[in-house]
CSV table of C-alpha atoms and ligand atoms in Angstrom, one decimal:
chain,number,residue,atom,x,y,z
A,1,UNK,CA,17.8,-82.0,28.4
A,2,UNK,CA,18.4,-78.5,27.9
A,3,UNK,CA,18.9,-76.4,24.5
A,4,UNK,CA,20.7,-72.8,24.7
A,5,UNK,CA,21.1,-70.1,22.8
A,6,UNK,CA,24.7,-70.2,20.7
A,7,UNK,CA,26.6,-68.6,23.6
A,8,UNK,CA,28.2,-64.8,23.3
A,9,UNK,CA,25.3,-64.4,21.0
A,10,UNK,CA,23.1,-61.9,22.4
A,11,UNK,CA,19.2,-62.3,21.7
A,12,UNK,CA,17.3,-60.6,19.1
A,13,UNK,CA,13.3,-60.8,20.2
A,14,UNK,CA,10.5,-59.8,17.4
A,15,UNK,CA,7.4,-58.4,18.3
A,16,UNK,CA,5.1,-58.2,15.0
A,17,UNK,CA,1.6,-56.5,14.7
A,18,UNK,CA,-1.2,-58.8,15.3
A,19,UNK,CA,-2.8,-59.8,11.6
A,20,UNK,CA,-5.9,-62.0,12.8
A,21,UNK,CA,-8.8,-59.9,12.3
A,22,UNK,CA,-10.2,-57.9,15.0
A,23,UNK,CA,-7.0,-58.3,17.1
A,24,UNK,CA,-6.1,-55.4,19.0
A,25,UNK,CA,-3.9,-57.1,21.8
A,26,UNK,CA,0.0,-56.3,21.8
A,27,UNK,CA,2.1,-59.1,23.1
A,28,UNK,CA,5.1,-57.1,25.1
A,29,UNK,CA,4.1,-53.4,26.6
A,30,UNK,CA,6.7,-51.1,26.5
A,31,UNK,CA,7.7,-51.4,30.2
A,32,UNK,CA,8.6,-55.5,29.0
A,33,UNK,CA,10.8,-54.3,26.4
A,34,UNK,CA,12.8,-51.8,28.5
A,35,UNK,CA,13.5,-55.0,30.3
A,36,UNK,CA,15.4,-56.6,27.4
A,37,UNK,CA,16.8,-53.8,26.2
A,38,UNK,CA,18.6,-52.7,29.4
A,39,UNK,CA,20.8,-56.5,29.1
A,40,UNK,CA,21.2,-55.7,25.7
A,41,UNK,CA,19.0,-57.7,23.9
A,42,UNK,CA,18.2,-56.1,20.3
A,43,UNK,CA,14.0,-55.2,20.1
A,44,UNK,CA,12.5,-55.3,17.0
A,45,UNK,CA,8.9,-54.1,17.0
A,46,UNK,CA,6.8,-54.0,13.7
A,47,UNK,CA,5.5,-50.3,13.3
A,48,UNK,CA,1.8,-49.5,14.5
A,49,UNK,CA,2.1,-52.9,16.4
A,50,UNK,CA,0.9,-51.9,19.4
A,51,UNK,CA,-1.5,-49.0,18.0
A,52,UNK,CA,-4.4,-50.9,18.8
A,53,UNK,CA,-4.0,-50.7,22.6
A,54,UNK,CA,-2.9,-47.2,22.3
A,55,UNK,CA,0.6,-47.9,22.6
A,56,UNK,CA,2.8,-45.7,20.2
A,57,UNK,CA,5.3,-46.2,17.9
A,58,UNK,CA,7.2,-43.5,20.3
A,59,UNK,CA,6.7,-45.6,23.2
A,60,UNK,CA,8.2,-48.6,21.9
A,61,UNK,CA,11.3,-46.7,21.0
A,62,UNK,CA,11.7,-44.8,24.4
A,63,UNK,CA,12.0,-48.6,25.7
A,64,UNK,CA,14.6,-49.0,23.7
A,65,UNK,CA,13.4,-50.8,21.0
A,66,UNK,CA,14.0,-50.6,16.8
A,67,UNK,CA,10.6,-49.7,15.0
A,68,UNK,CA,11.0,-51.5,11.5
A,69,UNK,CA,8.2,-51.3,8.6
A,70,UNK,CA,8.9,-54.6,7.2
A,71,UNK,CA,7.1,-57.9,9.2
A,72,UNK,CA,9.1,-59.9,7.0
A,73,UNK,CA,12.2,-58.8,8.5
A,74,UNK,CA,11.3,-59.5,12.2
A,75,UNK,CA,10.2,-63.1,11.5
A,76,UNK,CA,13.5,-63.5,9.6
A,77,UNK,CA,15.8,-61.9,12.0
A,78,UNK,CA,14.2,-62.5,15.6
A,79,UNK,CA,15.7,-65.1,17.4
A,80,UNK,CA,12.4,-65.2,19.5
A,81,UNK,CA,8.7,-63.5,18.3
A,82,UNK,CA,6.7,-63.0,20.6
A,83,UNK,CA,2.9,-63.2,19.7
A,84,UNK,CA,-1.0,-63.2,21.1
A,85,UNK,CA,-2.4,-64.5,18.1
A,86,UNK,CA,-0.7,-67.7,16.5
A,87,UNK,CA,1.2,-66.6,13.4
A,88,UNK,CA,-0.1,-67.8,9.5
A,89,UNK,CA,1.4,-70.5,7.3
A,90,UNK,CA,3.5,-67.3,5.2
A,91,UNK,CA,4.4,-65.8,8.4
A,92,UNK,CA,6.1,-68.9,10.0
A,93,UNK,CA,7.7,-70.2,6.8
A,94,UNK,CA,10.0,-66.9,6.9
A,95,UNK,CA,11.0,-68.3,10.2
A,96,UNK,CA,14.4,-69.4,10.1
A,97,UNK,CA,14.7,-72.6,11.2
A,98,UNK,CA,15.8,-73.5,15.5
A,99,UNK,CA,13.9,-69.8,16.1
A,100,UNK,CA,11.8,-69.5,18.7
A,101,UNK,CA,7.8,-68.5,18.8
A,102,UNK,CA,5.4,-67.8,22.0
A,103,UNK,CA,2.0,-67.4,21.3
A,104,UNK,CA,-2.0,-68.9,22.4
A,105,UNK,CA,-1.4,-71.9,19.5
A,106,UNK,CA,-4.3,-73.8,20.7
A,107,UNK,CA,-2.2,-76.5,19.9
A,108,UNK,CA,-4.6,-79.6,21.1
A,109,UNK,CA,-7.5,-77.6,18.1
A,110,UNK,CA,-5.0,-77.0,15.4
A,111,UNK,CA,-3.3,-79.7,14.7
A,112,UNK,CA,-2.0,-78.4,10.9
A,113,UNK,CA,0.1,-75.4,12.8
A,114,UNK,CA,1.8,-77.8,14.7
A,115,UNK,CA,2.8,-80.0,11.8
A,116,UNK,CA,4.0,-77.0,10.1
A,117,UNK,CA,5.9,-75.7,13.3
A,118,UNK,CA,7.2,-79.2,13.6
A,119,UNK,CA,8.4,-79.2,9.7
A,120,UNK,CA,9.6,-76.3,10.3
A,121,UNK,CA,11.9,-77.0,13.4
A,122,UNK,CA,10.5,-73.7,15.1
A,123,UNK,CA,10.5,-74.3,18.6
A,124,UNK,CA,7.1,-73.1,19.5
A,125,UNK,CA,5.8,-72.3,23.1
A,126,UNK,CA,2.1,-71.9,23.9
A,127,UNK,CA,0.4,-69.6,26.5
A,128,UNK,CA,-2.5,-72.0,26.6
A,129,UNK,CA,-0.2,-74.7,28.0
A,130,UNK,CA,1.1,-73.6,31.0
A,131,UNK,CA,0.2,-75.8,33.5
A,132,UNK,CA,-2.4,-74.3,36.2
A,133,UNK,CA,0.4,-74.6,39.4
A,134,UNK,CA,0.8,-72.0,41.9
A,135,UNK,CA,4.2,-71.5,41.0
A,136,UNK,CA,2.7,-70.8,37.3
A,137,UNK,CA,0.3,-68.7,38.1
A,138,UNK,CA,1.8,-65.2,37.3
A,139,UNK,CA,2.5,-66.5,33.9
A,140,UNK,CA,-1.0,-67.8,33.4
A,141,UNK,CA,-2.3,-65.9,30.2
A,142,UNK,CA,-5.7,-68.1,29.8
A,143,UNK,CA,-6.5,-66.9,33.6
A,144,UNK,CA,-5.5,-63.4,32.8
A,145,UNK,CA,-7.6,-63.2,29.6
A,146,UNK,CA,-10.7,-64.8,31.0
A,147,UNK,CA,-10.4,-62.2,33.8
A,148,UNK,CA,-11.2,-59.9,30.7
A,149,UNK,CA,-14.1,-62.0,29.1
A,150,UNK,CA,-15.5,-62.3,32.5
A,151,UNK,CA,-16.0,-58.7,32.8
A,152,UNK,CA,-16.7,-58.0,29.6
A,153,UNK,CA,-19.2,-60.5,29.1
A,154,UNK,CA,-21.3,-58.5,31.6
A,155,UNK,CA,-21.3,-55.8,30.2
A,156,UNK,CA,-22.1,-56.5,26.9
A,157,UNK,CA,-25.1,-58.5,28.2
A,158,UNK,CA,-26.2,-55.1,30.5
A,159,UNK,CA,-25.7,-53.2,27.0
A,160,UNK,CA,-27.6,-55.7,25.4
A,161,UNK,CA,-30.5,-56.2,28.0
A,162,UNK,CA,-33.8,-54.1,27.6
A,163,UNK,CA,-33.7,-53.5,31.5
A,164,UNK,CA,-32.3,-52.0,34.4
A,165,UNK,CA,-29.3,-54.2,35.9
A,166,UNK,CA,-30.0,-52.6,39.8
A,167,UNK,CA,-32.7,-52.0,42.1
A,168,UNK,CA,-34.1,-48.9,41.8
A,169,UNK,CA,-36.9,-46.8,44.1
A,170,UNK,CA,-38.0,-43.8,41.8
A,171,UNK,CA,-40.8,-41.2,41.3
A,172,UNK,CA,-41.9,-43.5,38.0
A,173,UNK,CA,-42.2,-46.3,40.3
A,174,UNK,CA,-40.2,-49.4,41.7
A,175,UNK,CA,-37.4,-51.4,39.3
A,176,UNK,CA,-36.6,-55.1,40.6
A,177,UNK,CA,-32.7,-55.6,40.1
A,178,UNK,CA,-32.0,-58.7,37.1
A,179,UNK,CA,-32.0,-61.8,37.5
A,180,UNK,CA,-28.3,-63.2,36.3
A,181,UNK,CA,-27.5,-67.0,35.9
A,182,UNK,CA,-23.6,-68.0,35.4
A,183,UNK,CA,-23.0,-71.2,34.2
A,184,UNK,CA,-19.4,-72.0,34.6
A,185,UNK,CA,-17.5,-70.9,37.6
A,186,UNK,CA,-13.6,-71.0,36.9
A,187,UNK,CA,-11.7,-67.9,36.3
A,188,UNK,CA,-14.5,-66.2,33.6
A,189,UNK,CA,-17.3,-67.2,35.6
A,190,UNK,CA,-16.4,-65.6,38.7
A,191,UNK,CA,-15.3,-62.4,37.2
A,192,UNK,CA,-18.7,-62.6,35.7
A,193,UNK,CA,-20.0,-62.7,39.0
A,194,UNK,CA,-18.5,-60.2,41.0
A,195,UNK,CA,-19.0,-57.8,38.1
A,196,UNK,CA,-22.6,-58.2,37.8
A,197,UNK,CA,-23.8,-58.1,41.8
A,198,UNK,CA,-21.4,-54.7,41.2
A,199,UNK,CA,-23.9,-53.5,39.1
A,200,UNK,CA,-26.5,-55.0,41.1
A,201,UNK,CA,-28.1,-57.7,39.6
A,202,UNK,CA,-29.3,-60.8,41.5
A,203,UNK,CA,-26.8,-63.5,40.6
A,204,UNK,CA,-26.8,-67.2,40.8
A,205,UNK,CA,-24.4,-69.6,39.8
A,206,UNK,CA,-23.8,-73.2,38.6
A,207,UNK,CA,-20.5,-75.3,38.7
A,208,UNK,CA,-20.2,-78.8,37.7
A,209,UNK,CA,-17.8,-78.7,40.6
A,210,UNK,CA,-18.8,-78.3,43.9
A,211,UNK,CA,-15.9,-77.1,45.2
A,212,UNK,CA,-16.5,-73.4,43.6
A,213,UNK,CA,-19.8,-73.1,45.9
A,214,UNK,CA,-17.6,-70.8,48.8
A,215,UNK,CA,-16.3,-69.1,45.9
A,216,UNK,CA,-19.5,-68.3,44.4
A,217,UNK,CA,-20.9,-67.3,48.1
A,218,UNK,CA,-18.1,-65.0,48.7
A,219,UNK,CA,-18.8,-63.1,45.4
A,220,UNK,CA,-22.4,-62.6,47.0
A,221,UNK,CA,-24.0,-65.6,44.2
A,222,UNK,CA,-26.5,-68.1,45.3
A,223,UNK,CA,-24.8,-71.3,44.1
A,224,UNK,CA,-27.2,-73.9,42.0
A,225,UNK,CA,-26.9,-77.5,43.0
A,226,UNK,CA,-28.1,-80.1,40.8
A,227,UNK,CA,-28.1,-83.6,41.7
A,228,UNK,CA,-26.1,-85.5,38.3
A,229,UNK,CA,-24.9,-87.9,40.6
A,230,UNK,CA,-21.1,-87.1,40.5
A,231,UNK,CA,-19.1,-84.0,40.5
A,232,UNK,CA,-17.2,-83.3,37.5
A,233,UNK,CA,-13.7,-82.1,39.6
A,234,UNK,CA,-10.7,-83.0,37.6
A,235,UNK,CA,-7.2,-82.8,38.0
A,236,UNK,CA,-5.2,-79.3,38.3
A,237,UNK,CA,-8.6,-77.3,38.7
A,238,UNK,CA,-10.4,-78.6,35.4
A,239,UNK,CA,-13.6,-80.0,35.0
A,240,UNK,CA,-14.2,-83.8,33.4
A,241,UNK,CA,-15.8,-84.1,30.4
A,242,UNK,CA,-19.8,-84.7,31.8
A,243,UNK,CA,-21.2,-88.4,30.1
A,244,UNK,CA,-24.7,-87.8,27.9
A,245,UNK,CA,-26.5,-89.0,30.9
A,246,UNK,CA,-25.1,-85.6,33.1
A,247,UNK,CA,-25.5,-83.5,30.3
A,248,UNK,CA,-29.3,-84.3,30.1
A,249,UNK,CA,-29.3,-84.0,34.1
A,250,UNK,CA,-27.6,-80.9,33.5
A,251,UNK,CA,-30.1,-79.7,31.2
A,252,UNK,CA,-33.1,-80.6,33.2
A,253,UNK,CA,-31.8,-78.6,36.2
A,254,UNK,CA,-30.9,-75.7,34.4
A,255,UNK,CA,-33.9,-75.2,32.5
A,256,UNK,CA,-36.2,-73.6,34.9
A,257,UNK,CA,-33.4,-71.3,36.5
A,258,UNK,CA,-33.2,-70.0,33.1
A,259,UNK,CA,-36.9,-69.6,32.4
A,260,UNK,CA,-36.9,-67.0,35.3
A,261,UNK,CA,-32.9,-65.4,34.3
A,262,UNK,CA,-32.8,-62.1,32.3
A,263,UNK,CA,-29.3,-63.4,31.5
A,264,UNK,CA,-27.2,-65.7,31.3
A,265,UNK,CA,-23.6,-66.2,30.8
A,266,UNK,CA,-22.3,-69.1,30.2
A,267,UNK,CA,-18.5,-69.7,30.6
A,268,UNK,CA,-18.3,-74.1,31.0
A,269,UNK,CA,-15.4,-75.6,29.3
A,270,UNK,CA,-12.9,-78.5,29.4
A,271,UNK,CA,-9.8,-78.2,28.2
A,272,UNK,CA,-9.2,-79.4,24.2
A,273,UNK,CA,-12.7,-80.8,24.3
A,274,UNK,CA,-16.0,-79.0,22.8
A,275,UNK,CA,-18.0,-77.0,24.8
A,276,UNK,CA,-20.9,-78.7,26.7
A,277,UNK,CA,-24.3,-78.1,25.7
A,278,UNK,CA,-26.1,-76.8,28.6
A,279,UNK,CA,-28.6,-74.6,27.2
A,280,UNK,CA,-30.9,-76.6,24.3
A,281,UNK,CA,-33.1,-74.5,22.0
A,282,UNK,CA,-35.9,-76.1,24.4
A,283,UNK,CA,-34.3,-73.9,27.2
A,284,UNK,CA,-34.2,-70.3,25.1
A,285,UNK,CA,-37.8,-71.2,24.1
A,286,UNK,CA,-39.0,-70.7,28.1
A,287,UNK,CA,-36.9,-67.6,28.5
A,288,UNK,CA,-38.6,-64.6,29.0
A,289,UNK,CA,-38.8,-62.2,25.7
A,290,UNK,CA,-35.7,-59.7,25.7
A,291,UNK,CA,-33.8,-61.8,27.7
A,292,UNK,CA,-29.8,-61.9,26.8
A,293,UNK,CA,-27.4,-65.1,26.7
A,294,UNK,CA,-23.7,-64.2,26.6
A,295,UNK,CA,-22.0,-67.6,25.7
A,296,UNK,CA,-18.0,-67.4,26.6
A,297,UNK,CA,-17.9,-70.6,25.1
A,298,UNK,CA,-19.0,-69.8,21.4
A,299,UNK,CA,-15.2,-70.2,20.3
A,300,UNK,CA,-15.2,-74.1,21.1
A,301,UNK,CA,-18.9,-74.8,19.9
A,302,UNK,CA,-21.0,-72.9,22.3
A,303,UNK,CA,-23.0,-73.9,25.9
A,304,UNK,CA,-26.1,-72.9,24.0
A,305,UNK,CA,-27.7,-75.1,21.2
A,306,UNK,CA,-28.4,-71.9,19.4
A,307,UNK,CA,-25.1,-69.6,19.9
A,308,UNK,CA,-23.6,-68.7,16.2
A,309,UNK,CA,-19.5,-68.5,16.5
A,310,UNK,CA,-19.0,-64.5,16.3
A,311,UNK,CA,-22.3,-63.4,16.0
A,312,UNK,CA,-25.4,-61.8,18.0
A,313,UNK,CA,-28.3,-63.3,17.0
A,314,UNK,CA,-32.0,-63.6,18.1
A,315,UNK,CA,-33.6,-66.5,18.7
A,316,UNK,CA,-37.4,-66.7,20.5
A,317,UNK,CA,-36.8,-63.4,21.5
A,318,UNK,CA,-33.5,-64.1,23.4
A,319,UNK,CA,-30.3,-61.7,21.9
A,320,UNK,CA,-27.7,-64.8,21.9
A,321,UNK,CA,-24.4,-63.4,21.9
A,322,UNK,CA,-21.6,-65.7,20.5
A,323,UNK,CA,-18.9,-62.6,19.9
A,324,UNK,CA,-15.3,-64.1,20.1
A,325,UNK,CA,-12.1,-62.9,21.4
A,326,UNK,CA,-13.6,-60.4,24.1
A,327,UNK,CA,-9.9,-59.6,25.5
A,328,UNK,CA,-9.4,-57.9,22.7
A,329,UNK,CA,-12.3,-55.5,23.5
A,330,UNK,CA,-10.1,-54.3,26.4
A,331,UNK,CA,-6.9,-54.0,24.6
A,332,UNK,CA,-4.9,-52.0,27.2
A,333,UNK,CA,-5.4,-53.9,29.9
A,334,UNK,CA,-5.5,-57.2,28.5
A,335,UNK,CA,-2.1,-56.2,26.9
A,336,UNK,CA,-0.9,-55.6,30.1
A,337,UNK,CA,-1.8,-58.7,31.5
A,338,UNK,CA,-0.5,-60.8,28.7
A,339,UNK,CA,2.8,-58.8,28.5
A,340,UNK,CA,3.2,-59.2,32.4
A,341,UNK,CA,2.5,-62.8,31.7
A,342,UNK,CA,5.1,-63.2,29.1
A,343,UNK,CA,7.9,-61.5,31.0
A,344,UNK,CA,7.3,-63.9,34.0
A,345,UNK,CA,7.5,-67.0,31.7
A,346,UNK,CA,10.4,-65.2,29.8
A,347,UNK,CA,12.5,-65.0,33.2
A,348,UNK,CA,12.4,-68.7,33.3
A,349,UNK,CA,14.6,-68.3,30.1
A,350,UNK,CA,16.5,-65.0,29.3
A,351,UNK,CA,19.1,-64.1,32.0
A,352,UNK,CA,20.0,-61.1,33.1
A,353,UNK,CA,23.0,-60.8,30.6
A,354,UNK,CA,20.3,-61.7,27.7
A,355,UNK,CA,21.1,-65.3,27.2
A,356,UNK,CA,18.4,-67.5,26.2
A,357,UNK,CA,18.2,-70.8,27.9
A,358,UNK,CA,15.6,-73.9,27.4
A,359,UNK,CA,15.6,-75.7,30.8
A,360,UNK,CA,13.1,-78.8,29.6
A,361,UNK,CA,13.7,-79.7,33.1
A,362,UNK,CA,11.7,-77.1,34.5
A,363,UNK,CA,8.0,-78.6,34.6
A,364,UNK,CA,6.4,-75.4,33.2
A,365,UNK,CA,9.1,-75.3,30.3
A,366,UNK,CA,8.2,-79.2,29.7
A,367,UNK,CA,4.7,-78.7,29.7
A,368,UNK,CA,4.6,-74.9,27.1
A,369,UNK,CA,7.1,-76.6,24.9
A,370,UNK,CA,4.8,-78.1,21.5
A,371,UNK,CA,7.5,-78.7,19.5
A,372,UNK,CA,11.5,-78.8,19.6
A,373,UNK,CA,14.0,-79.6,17.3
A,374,UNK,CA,11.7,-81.1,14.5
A,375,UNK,CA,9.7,-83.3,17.2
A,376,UNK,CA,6.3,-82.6,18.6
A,377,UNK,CA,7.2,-82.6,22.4
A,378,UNK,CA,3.4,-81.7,24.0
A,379,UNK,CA,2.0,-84.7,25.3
A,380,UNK,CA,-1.6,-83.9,24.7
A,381,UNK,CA,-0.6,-82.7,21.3
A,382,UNK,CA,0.7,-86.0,20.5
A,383,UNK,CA,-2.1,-88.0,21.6
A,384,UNK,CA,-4.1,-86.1,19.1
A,385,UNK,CA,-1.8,-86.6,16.5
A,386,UNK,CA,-1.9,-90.5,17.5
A,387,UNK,CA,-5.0,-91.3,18.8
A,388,UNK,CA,-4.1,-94.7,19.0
A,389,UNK,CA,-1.3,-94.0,21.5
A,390,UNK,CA,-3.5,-92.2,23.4
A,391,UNK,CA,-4.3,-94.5,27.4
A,392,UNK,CA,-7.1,-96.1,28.0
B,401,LIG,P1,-12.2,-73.5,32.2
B,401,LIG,O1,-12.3,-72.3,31.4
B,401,LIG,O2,-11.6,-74.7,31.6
B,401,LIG,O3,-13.7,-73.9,32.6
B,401,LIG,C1,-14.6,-72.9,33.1
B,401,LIG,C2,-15.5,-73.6,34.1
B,401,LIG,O4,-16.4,-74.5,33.4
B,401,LIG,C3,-14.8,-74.5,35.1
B,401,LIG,O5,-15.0,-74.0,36.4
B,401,LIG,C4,-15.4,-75.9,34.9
B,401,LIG,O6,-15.6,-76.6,36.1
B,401,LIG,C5,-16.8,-75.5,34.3
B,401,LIG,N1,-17.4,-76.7,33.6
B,401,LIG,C6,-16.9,-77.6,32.7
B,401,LIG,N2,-17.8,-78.4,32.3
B,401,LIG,C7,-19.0,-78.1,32.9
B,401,LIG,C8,-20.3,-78.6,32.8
B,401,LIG,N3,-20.6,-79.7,32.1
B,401,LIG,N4,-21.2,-78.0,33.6
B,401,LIG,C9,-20.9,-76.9,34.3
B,401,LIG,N5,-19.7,-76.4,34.4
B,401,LIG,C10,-18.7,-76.9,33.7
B,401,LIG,O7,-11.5,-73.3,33.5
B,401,LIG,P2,-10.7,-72.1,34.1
B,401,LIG,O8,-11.7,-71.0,34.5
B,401,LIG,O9,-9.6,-71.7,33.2
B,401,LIG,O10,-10.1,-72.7,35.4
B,401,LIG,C11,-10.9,-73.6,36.2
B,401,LIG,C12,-10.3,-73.7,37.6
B,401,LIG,O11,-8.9,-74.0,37.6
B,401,LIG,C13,-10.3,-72.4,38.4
B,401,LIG,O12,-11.6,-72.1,39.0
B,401,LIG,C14,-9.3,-72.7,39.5
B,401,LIG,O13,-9.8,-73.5,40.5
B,401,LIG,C15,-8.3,-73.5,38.7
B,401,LIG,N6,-7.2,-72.6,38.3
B,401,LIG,C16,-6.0,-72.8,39.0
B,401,LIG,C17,-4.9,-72.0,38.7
B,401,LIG,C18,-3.6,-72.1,39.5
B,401,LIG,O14,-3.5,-72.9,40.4
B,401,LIG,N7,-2.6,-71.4,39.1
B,401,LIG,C19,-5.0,-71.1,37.7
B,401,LIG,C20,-6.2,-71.0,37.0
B,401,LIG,C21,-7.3,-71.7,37.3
């Protein structure tokens, strides 16, 4: 099955300014545009989109690209927008319909955009489903952008933290280096890692899957074990969804890590489920007084019991930091990233003459496609929209 663009018809791409608050990311860099541009597909960029990550209006146009005032007119005239943030109710319904939208759509969480995409016969694509191949991997957005929150999340807690990250010998006397605890080691977790022993902390970490403990070595962390009686590797690099019984195991083996960590960042998620609760108020009680938890996971319900979804709060002394969307923070180079993303996916379906082709053949096609042609096509998509189809 495969759906093309009319053909002749050369493509006409839309890239609008972001409108979810505190969104500073640009979806296609300049250097992405000039791509299109030179096989004469027609750019249209919303003015001041890309101000944000200090890419100008001039920029944009250099690449060959039309600055216009009016968002209205991109969605209406783009064949294809291209998007970080997933667009509002108003801003698809000036879609026309059989267009084309790429975006992080958290599809498997919002399950209202899809039905409106779907009434809307948009076919949408979503950076948070491409599958986690190797062939994949230079398109993988939630890899690049966790890269960012990994780093970021470090800093903030060092900013936050009432202490010295290194070691330091001085004339006012001896400084022990911090004590860092990173819970969750994926993509987030590891950046985390590295990033704090560079600014020489002491770091440990914990996995529910073994299989990250060379990975967490190599990075010069002291891996946790904790005996839950199974390992939580899942398919394609994921974790599984720990029972109550691993969670409390969890907790238990945590707990006194924690009482002795200055911080924590906790970065443990499974895909379209909430976050785990690894860290209970019972936990943030025992840590010591100015201590800092970073929680990655605030967005999808938090690791810690007491993380509030976009705000720093304290709690027993403890700064809990639950600020969302840290790739944002880094705008330029998480811009970058995406856009480098995009372009990779993007050659699976513009050619070099500017033709757009659908290849639902191609597994990494079939698997970003949510919905086509009126239908919700995402498997895990529809499973959540009929949970009684969904196997045993
Ligand atoms: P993620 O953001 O879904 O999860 C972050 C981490 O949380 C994971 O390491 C997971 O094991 C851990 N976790 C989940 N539940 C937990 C619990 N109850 N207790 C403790 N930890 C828990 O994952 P991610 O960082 O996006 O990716 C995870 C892994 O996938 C990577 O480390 C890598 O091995 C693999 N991956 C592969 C590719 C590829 O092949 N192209 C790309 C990206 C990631």
């Amino acid at each position: 099955m495969a759906e093309e663009q009319s053909s002749g018809k050369k493509l006409t791409i839309g890239i609008p300014r972001e409108t979810t608050p505190n969104e500073r990311r640009v979806a296609l860099t300049p250097d992405g545009v000039k791509k299109y541009t030179g096989s004469g597909v027609t750019v249209l960029v919303e003015r001041d989109a890309g101000k944000d990550a200090f890419v100008s209006d001039a920029a944009f146009e250099l690449a060959g690209a039309r600055v216009v005032d009016d968002a209205a007119s991109i969605y209406k005239n783009a064949d294809l927008v291209l998007k970080v943030q997933k667009p509002s109710k108003e801003e698809i319904d000036l879609m026309p319909e059989g267009s084309k939208l790429i975006a992080f759509l958290s599809p498997m969480f919002d399950l209202d955009l899809v039905k409106h995409l779907q009434d809307r016969k948009i076919t949408a694509l979503s950076m948070d489903a491409i599958p986690r191949t190797t062939r994949a991997q230079y398109m993988d957005a939630l890899s690049s952008q966790a890269t960012v929150a990994g780093y970021k999340a470090v800093l903030i807690a060092a900013y936050e933290l009432p202490k010295f990250f290194p070691l330091l010998t001085t004339a006012a006397g001896n400084i022990p280096p911090a004590k860092v605890l990173v819970i969750g080691a994926g993509v987030a977790g590891l950046m985390a890692i590295g990033t704090a022993r560079r600014l020489g902390a002491v770091v440990e970490a914990y996995d529910a899957r073994s299989v990250v403990k060379e990975q967490i070595e190599s990075l010069g962390g002291k891996y946790i074990e904790i005996d839950t009686g199974a390992d939580l590797a899942g398919s394609g690099g994921y974790a599984k969804e720990a029972t109550d019984e691993i969670l409390r195991r969890q907790q238990e083996g945590l707990a006194d890590r924690a009482a002795k960590s200055d911080v924590i960042i906790t970065t443990a998620a499974v895909p379209g489920r909430p976050a785990p609760r690894l860290i209970p108020a019972s936990t943030v009680e025992r840590m010591p007084a100015g201590s800092v938890i970073v929680d990655l996971a605030a967005e999808t319900g938090g690791n810690c019991e007491l993380t509030e979804k976009g705000k720093i709060v304290h709690r027993h002394g403890v700064t809990i930091v639950g600020t969302l969307n840290l790739p944002s923070t880094l705008a330029v180079h998480s811009s970058q990233m995406y856009s480098k993303n995009l372009q990779n996916l993007l050659a699976l379906m513009i050619d070099k003459d500017g033709q757009f082709t659908l290849d639902m053949d191609d597994d990494i096609i079939a698997n970003t496609v949510i919905t086509l042609g009126g239908a919700v096509v995402h498997e895990g998509t529809k499973q959540r929209l009929n949970p009684a189809t969904t196997p045993a």
